[in-house]
Short mmCIF file of C-alpha atoms in Angstrom, two decimals:
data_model
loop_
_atom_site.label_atom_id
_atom_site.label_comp_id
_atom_site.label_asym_id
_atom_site.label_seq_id
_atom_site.Cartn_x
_atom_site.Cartn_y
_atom_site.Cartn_z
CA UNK A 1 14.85 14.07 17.52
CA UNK A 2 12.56 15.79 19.64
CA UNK A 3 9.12 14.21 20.88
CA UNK A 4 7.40 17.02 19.22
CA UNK A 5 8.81 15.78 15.74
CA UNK A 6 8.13 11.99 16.25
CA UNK A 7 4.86 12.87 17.19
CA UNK A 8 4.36 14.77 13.90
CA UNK A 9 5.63 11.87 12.37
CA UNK A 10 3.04 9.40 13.97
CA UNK A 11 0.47 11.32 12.55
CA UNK A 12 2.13 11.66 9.10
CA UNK A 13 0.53 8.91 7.04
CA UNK A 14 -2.76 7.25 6.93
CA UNK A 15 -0.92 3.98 8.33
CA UNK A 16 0.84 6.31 10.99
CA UNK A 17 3.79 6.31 8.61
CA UNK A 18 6.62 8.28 10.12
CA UNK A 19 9.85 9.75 8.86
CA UNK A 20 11.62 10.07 11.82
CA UNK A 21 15.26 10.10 9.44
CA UNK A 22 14.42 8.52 5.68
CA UNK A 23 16.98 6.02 4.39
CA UNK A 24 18.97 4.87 3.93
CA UNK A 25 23.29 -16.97 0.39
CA UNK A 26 21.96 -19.70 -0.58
CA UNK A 27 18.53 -19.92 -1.06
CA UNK A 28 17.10 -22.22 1.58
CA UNK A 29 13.49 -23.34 2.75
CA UNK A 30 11.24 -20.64 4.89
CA UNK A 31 8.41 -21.69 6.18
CA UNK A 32 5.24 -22.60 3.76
CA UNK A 33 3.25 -19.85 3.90
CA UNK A 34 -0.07 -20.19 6.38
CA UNK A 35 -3.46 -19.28 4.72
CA UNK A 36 -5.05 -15.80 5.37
CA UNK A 37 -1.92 -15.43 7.38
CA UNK A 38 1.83 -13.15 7.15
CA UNK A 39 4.62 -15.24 7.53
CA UNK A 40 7.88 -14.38 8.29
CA UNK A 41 10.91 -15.86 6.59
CA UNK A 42 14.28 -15.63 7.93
CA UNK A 43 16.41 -16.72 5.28
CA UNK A 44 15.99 -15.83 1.29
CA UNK A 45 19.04 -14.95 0.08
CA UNK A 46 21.43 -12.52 -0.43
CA UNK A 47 20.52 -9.85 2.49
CA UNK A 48 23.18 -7.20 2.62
CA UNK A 49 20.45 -4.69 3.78
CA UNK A 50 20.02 -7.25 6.72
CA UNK A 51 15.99 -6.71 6.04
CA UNK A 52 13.17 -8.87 7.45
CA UNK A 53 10.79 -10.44 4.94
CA UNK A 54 7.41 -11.30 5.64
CA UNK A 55 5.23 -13.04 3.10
CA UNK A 56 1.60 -13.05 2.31
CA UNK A 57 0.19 -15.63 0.10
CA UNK A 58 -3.53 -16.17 -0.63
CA UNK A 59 -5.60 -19.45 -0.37
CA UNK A 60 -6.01 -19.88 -3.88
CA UNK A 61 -3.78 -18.70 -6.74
CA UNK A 62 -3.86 -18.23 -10.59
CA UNK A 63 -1.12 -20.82 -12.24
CA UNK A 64 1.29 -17.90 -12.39
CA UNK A 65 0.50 -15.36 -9.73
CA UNK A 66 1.99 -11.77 -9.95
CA UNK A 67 3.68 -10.46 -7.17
CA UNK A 68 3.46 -7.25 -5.34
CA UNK A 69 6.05 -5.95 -2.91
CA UNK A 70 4.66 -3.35 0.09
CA UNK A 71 7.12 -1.21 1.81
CA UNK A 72 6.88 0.37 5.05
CA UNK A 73 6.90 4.10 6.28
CA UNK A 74 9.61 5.35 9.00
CA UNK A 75 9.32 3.57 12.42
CA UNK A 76 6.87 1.01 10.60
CA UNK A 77 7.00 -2.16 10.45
CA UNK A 78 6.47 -5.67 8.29
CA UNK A 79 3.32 -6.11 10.15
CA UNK A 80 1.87 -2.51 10.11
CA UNK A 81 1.80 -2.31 6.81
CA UNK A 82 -0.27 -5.85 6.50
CA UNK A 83 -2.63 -4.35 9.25
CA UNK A 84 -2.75 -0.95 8.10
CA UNK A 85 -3.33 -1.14 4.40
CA UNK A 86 -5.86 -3.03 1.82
CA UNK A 87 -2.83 -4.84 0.18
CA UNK A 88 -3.67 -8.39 1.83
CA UNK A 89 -7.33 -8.49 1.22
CA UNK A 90 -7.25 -7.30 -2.24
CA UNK A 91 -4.70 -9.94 -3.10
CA UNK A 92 -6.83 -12.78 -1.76
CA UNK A 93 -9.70 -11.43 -4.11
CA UNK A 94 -7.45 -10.85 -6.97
CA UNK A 95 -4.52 -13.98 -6.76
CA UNK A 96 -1.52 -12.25 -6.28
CA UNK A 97 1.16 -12.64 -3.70
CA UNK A 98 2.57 -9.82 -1.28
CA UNK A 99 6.23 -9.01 -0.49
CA UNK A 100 6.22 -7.17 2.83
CA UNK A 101 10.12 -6.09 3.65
CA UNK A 102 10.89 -4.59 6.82
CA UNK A 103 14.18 -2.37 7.91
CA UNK A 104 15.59 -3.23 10.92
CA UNK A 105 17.62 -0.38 11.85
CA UNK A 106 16.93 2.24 14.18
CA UNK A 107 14.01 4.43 12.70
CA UNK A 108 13.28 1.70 11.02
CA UNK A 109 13.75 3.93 7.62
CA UNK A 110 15.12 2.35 3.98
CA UNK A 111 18.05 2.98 2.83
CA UNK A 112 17.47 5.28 -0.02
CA UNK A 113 20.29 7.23 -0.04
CA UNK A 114 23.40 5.56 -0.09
CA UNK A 115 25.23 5.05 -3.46
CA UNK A 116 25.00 1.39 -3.04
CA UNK A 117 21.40 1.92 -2.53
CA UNK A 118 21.34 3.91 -5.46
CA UNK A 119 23.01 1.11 -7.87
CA UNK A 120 21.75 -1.67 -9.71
CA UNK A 121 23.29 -4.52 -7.50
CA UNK A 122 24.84 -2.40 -4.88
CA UNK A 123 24.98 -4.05 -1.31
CA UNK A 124 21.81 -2.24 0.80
CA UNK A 125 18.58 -2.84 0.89
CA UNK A 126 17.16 -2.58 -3.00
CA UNK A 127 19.62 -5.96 -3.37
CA UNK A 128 18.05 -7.47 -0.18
CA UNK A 129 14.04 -6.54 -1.51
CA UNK A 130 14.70 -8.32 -5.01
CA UNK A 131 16.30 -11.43 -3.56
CA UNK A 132 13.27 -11.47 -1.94
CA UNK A 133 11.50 -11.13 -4.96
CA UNK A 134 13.46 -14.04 -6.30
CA UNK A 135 13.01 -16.03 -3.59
CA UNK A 136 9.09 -16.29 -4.30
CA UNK A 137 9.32 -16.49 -7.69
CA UNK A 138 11.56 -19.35 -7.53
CA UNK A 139 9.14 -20.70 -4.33
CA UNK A 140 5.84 -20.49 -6.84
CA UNK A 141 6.06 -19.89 -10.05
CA UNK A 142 4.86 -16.53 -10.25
CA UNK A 143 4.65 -14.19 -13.67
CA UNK A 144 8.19 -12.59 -13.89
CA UNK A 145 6.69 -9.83 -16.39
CA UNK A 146 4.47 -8.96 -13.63
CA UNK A 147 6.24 -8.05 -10.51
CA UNK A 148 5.26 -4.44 -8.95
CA UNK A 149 6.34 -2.55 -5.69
CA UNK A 150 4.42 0.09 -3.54
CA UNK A 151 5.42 1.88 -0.54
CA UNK A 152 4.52 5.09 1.80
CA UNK A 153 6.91 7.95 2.63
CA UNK A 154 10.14 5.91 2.97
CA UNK A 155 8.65 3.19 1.45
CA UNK A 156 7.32 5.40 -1.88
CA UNK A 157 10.87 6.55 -1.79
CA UNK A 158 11.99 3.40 -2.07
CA UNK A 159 9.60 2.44 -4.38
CA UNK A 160 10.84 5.03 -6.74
CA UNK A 161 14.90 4.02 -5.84
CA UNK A 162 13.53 0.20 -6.85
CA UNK A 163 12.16 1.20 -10.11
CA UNK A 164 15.50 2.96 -11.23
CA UNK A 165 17.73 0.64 -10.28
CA UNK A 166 15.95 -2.59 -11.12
CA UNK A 167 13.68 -1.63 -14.28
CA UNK A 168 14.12 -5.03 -15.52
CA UNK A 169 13.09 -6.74 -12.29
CA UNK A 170 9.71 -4.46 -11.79
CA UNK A 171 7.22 -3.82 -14.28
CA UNK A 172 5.47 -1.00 -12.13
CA UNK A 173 4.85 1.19 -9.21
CA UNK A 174 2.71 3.64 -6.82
CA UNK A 175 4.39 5.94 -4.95
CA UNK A 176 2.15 7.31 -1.80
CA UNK A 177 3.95 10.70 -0.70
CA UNK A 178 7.68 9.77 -1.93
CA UNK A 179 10.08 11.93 -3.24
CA UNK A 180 12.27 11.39 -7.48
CA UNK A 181 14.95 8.52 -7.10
CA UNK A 182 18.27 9.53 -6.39
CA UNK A 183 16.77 12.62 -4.29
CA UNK A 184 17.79 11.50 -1.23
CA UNK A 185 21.36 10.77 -2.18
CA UNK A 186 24.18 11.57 0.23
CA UNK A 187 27.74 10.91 0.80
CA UNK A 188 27.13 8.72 3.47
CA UNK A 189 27.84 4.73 3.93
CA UNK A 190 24.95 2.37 4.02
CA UNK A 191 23.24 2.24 7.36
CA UNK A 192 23.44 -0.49 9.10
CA UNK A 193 21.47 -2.40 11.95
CA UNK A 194 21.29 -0.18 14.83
CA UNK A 195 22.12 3.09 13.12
CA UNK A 196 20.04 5.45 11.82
CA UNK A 197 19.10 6.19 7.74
CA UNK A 198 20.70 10.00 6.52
CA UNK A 199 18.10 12.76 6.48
CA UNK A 200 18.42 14.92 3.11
CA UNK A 201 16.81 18.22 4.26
CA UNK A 202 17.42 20.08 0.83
CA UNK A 203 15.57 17.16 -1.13
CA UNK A 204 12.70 16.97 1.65
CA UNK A 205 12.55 20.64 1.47
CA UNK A 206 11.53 20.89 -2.16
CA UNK A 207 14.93 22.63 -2.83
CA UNK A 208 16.16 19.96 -4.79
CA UNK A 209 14.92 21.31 -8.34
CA UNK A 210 16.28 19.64 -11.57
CA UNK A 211 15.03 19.87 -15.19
CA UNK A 212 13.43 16.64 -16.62
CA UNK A 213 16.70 15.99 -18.21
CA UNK A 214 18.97 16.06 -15.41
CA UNK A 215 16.50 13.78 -13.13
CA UNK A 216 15.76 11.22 -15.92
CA UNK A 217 19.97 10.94 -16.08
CA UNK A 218 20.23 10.58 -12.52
CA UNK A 219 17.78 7.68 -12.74
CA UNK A 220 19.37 6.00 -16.00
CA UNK A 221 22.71 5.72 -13.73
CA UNK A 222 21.23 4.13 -11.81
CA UNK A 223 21.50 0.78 -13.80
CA UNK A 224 24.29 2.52 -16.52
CA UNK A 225 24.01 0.15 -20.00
CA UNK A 226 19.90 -0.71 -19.24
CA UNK A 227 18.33 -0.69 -22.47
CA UNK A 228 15.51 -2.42 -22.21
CA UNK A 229 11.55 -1.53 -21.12
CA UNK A 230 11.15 1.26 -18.28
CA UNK A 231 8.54 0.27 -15.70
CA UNK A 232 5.27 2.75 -15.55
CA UNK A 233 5.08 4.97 -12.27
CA UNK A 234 1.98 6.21 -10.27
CA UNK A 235 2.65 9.18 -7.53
CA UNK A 236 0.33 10.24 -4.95
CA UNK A 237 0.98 13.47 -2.88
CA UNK A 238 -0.82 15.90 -0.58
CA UNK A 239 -0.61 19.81 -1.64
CA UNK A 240 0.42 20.80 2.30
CA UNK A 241 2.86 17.75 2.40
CA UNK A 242 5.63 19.93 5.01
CA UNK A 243 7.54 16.72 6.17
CA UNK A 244 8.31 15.87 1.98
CA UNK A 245 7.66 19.10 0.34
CA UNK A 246 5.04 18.97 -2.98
CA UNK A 247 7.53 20.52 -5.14
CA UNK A 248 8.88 16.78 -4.86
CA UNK A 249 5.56 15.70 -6.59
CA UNK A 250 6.14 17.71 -9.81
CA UNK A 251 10.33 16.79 -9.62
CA UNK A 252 9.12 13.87 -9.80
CA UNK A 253 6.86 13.74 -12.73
CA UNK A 254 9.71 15.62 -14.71
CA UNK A 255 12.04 12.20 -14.11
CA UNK A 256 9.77 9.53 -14.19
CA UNK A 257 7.73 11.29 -18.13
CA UNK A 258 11.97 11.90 -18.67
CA UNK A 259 12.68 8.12 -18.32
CA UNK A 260 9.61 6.97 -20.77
CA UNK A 261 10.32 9.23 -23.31
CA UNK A 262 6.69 11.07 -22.58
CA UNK A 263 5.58 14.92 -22.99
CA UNK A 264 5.56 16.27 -19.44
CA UNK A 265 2.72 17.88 -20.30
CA UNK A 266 -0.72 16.10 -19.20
CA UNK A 267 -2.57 13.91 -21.56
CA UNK A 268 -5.51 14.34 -19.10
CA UNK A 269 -6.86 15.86 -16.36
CA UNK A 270 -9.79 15.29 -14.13
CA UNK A 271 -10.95 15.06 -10.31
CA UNK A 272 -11.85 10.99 -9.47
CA UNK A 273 -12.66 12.82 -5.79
CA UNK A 274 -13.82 15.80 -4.70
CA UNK A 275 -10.33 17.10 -3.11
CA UNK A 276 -8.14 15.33 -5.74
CA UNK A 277 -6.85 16.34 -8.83
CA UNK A 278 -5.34 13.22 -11.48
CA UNK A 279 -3.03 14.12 -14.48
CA UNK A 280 -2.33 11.53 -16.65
CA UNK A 281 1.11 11.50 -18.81
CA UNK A 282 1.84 9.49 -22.25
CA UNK A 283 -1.64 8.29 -22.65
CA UNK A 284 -5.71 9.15 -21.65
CA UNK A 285 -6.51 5.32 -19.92
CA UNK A 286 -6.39 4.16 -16.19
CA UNK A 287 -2.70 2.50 -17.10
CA UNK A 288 -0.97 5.74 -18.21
CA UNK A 289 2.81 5.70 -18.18
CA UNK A 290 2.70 8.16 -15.73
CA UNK A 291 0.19 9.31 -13.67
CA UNK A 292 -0.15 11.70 -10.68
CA UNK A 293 -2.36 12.49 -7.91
CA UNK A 294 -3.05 15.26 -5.45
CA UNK A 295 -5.01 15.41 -2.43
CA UNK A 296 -5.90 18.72 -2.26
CA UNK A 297 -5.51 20.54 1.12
CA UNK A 298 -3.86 17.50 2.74
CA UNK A 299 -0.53 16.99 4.16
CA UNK A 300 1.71 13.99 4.61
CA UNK A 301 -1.45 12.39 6.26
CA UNK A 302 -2.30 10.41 2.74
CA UNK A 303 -4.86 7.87 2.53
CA UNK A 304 -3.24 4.89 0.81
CA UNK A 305 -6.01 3.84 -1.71
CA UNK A 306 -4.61 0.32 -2.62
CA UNK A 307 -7.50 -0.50 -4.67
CA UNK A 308 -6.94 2.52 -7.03
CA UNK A 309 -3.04 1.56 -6.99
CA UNK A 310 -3.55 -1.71 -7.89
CA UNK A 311 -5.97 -1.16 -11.00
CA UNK A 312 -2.98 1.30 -11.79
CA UNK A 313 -0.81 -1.63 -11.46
CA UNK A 314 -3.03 -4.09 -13.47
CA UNK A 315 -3.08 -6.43 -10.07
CA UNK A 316 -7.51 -6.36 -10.36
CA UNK A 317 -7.90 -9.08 -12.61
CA UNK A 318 -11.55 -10.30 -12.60
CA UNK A 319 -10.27 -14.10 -13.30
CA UNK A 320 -11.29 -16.31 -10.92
CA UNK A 321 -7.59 -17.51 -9.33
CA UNK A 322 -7.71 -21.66 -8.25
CA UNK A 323 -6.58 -22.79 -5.81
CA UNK A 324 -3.11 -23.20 -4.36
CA UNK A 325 -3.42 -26.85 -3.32
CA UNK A 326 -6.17 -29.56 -4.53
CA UNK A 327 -9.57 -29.31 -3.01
CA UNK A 328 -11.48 -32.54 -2.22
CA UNK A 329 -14.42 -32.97 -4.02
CA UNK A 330 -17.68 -35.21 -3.38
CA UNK A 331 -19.10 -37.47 -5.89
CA UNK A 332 -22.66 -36.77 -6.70
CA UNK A 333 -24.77 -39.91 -5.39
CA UNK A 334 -25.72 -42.46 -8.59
CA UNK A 335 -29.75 -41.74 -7.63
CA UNK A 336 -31.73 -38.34 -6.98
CA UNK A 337 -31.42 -37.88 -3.01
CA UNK A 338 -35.12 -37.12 -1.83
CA UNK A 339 -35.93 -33.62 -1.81
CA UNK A 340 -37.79 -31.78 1.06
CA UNK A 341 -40.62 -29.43 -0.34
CA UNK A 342 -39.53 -25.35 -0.21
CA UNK A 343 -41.76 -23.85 3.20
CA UNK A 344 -44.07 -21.57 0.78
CA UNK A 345 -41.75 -18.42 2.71
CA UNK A 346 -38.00 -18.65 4.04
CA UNK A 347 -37.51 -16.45 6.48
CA UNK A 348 -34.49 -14.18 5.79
CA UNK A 349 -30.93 -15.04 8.12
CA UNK A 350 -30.07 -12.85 10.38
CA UNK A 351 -27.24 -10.91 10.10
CA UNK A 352 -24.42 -12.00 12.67
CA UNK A 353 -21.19 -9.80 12.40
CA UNK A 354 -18.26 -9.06 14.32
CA UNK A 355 -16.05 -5.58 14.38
CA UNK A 356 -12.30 -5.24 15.12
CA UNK A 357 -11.30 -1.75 15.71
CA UNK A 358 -7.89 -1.06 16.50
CA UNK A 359 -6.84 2.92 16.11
CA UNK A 360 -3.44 4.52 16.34
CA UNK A 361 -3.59 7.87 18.21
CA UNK A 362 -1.63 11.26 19.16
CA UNK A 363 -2.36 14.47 20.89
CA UNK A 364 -5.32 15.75 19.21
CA UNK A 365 -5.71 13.08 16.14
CA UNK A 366 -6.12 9.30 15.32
CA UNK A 367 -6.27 6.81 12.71
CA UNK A 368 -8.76 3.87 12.98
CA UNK A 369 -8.73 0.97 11.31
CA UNK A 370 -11.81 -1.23 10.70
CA UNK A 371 -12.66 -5.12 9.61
CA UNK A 372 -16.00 -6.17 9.31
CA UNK A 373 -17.22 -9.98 9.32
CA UNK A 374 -20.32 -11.11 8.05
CA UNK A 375 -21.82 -14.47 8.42
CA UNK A 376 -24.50 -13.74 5.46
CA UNK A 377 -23.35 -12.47 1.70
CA UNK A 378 -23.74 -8.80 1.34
CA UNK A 379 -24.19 -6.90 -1.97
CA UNK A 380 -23.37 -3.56 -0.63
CA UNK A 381 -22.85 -2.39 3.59
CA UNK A 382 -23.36 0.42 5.57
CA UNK A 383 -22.13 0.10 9.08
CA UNK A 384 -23.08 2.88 11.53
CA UNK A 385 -21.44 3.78 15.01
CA UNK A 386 -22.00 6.60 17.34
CA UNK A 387 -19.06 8.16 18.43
CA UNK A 388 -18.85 8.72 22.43
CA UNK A 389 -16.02 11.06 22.75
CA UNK A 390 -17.45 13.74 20.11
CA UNK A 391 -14.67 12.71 17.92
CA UNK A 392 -15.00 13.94 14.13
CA UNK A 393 -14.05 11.63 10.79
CA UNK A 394 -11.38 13.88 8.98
CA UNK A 395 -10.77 11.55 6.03
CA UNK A 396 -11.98 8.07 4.98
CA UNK A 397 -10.94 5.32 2.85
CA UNK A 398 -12.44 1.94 0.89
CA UNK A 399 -15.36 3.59 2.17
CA UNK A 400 -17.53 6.30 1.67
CA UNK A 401 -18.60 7.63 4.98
CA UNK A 402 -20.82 10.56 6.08
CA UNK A 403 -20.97 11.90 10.08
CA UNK A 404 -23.66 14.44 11.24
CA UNK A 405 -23.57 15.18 15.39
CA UNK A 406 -21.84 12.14 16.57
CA UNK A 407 -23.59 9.51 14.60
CA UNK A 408 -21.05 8.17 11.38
CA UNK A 409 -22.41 5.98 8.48
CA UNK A 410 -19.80 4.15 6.60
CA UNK A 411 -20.76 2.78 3.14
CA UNK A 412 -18.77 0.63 0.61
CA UNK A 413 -16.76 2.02 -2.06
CA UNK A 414 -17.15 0.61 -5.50
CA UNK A 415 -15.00 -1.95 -5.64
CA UNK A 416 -15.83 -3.75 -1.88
CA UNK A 417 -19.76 -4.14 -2.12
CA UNK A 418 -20.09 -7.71 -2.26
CA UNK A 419 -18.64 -10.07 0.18
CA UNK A 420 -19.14 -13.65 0.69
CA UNK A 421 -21.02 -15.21 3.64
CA UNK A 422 -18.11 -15.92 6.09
CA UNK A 423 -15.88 -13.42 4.56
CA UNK A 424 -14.73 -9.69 5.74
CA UNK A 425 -14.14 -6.18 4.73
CA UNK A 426 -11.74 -3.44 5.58
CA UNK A 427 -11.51 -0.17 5.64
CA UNK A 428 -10.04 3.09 7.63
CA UNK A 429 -10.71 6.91 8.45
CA UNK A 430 -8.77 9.69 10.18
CA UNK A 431 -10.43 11.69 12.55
CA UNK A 432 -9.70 14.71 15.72
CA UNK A 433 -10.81 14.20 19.10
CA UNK A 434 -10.22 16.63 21.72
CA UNK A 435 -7.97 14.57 24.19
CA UNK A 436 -10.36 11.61 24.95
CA UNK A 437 -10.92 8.93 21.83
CA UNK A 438 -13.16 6.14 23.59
CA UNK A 439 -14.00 3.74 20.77
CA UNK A 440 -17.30 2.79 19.83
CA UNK A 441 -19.00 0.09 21.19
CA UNK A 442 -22.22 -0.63 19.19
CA UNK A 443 -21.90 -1.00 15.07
CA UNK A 444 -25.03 -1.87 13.10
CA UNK A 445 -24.08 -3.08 9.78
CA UNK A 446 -27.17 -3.33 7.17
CA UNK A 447 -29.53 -2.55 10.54
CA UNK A 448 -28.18 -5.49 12.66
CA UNK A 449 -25.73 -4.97 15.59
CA UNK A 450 -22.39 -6.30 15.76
CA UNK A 451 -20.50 -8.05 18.21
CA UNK A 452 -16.86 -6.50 19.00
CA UNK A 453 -14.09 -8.93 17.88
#
């Protein structure tokens, strides 16, 4: 592959997702699962993918947690993923647990192609992501009626292989820039560690076109004899998408409306952005059967919106989850304790914060990912940053974030206003620079400075 191409590739996804080549036991103890922390666990089963796992589990959990599995891009990894993406953090507001696989062949691409890849039970790595899926819900418990995947470029195409061959294991997905199960399909054996996953160029072309018919078949082999419910699908794609053509977005919609039995013929329509465009299949609400997205204008550089996926999954629960071991508590003394008269005014704490910035760059572009701690609560943030290099914001997400000159205000989205005292926020942008991409070195959130973390 030349360096020209893998370059491309760097740049291809919001998490620097690449697609340098798309792909492709006894159950024993792993290691308990740190707090705030991924974890890697090195034995969970039947692995004949020979995949890493890597486990996220929140502080505090709901009785039966649901479980969400996030799968990498091309040349990604376990932990890029947990870096790059909202996954994590929404899943310690929300109580669910994350599943973060990880290929280790070269390219670092899933198997997707292989017919044992494209079988329910076949030996490569769908078999190896549901024994890890089994592994944690034998581990805690979880909610077996609630077990969902997401992924990005080889991951989404995975995500879509996952939900055709194991519809009764998965209950949903969200596809970011993927391509119809089955798609990818060639002749050849399943990759294994140290070789790289089959490219399909006619499927990543777009010249792969079927009726809804013939793709909703091709997806029913998958598990031949399933009769049982078909998991609801969510598919994100960019219009200009040249490394996984857009006429892979509307293949598939034809299977997945096919496979539930729904008109392919949109329900709804409307624009939740100003460059995208949402069709809804089956039904009008936010948990459609199907439902589709396109960023208008944008290639296979897609912002991964994990907060929108996961209301699409049903993963933003408002319940309050408890916690995953007992908390000590204090008994409340047997007499008042003396109280100290309220000063007539309390002066207001200063803000203290801290900013990592880590960015991931190529020739002329970047992606930047942010995480914000703040020692007071906040009910809504703006943190502002002057960029020294002249470099411009291209695309933004879990934020809402303005630039004029060199000066860039980033705002909270909906759904990340408040934070706790102590806790943090994420969120990331794309921008261009023009060969030099110094990062900032003074962010004011709410009008106090930050200190770089």
């Amino acid at each position: 592959m030349t360096s020209s191409l893998r370059r491309a590739v760097a740049a291809a996804t919001t998490l620097a997702l690449g697609i340098v080549g798309l792909a492709a036991a006894a159950l024993t103890t792993a290691p308990a699962a740190q707090a705030a922390s991924l974890v890697s666990v090195s034995s969970f089963g039947s692995n004949p993918g020979q995949l890493g796992m890597s486990l996220f589990v929140p502080d505090s959990l709901p009785a039966k947690p649901a479980v969400l599995v996030a799968v990498h891009y091309c040349t990604g990894t376990a932990q890029a993923m947990y870096d790059g993406s909202q996954f994590d953090e929404l899943a310690t507001r929300y109580g669910y647990i994350v599943i973060y696989p990880q290929a280790n062949r070269s390219g670092s691409c899933f198997d997707v192609s292989s017919s044992e890849a494209l079988r329910h039970g076949g030996a490569s790595d769908p078999t190896s992501i549901v024994s890890m899926v089994r592994y944690v819900q034998q581990r805690y418990t979880t909610d077996t009626s609630r077990v969902f995947v997401t992924g990005v470029s080889s991951g989404a195409m995975m995500t879509q292989v996952l939900l055709a061959t194991y519809p009764d294991v998965f209950a949903a997905g969200s596809a970011f820039a993927g391509v119809p199960a089955t798609c990818f399909a060639t002749s050849s054996p399943p990759p294994g560690t140290g070789s790289q996953a089959p490219w399909n160029s006619d499927c990543s072309g777009g010249r792969l076109v079927r009726t809804g018919q013939q793709w909703g078949d091709l997806a029913r082999a998958a598990y031949p004899g399933y009769t049982g419910a078909r998991p609801r699908v969510q598919l994100w794609h960019g219009s200009q998408d040249t490394t996984l053509s857009y006429v892979n977005h509307g293949e598939a919609i034809k299977q997945w409306t096919n496979v539930l039995g729904v008109s392919a013929t949109p329900a709804s329509t409307d624009y939740p952005a100003s460059n995208q465009v949402r069709t809804r299949y089956g039904a009008t609400g936010d948990r459609a059967p199907v439902e589709a997205i396109t960023f208008q204008n944008v290639g296979h550089n897609l912002p991964v919106d994990a907060a929108a996926a996961i209301h699409f999954l049903g993963l933003d629960s408002t319940t309050t989850p408890q916690p995953t071991t007992p908390q000590p508590t204090t008994p409340a003394p047997t007499t008042p304790a003396p109280t100290t008269p309220a000063p007539t005014s309390s002066p207001t704490p200063a803000i203290a914060c801290s900013v990592a910035y880590s960015v991931n760059q190529w020739n002329t572009g970047f992606t930047a990912n942010i995480t914000v701690k703040s020692n007071v609560s906040l009910n809504g943030w703006t943190l502002t940053w002057t960029w020294p290099s002249g470099q411009v914001v291209t695309q933004a997400w879990s934020s809402v974030t303005t630039q004029t000159g060199s000066f860039v205000s980033a705002k909270n989205a909906a759904w990340n206003s408040s934070i706790p005292a102590g806790g943090s926020f994420q969120f990331g942008l794309n921008g261009s620079h023009t060969g030099t991409n110094t990062a900032p070195t003074n962010f004011v959130l709410n009008g106090a400075p930050c200190s770089r973390g």
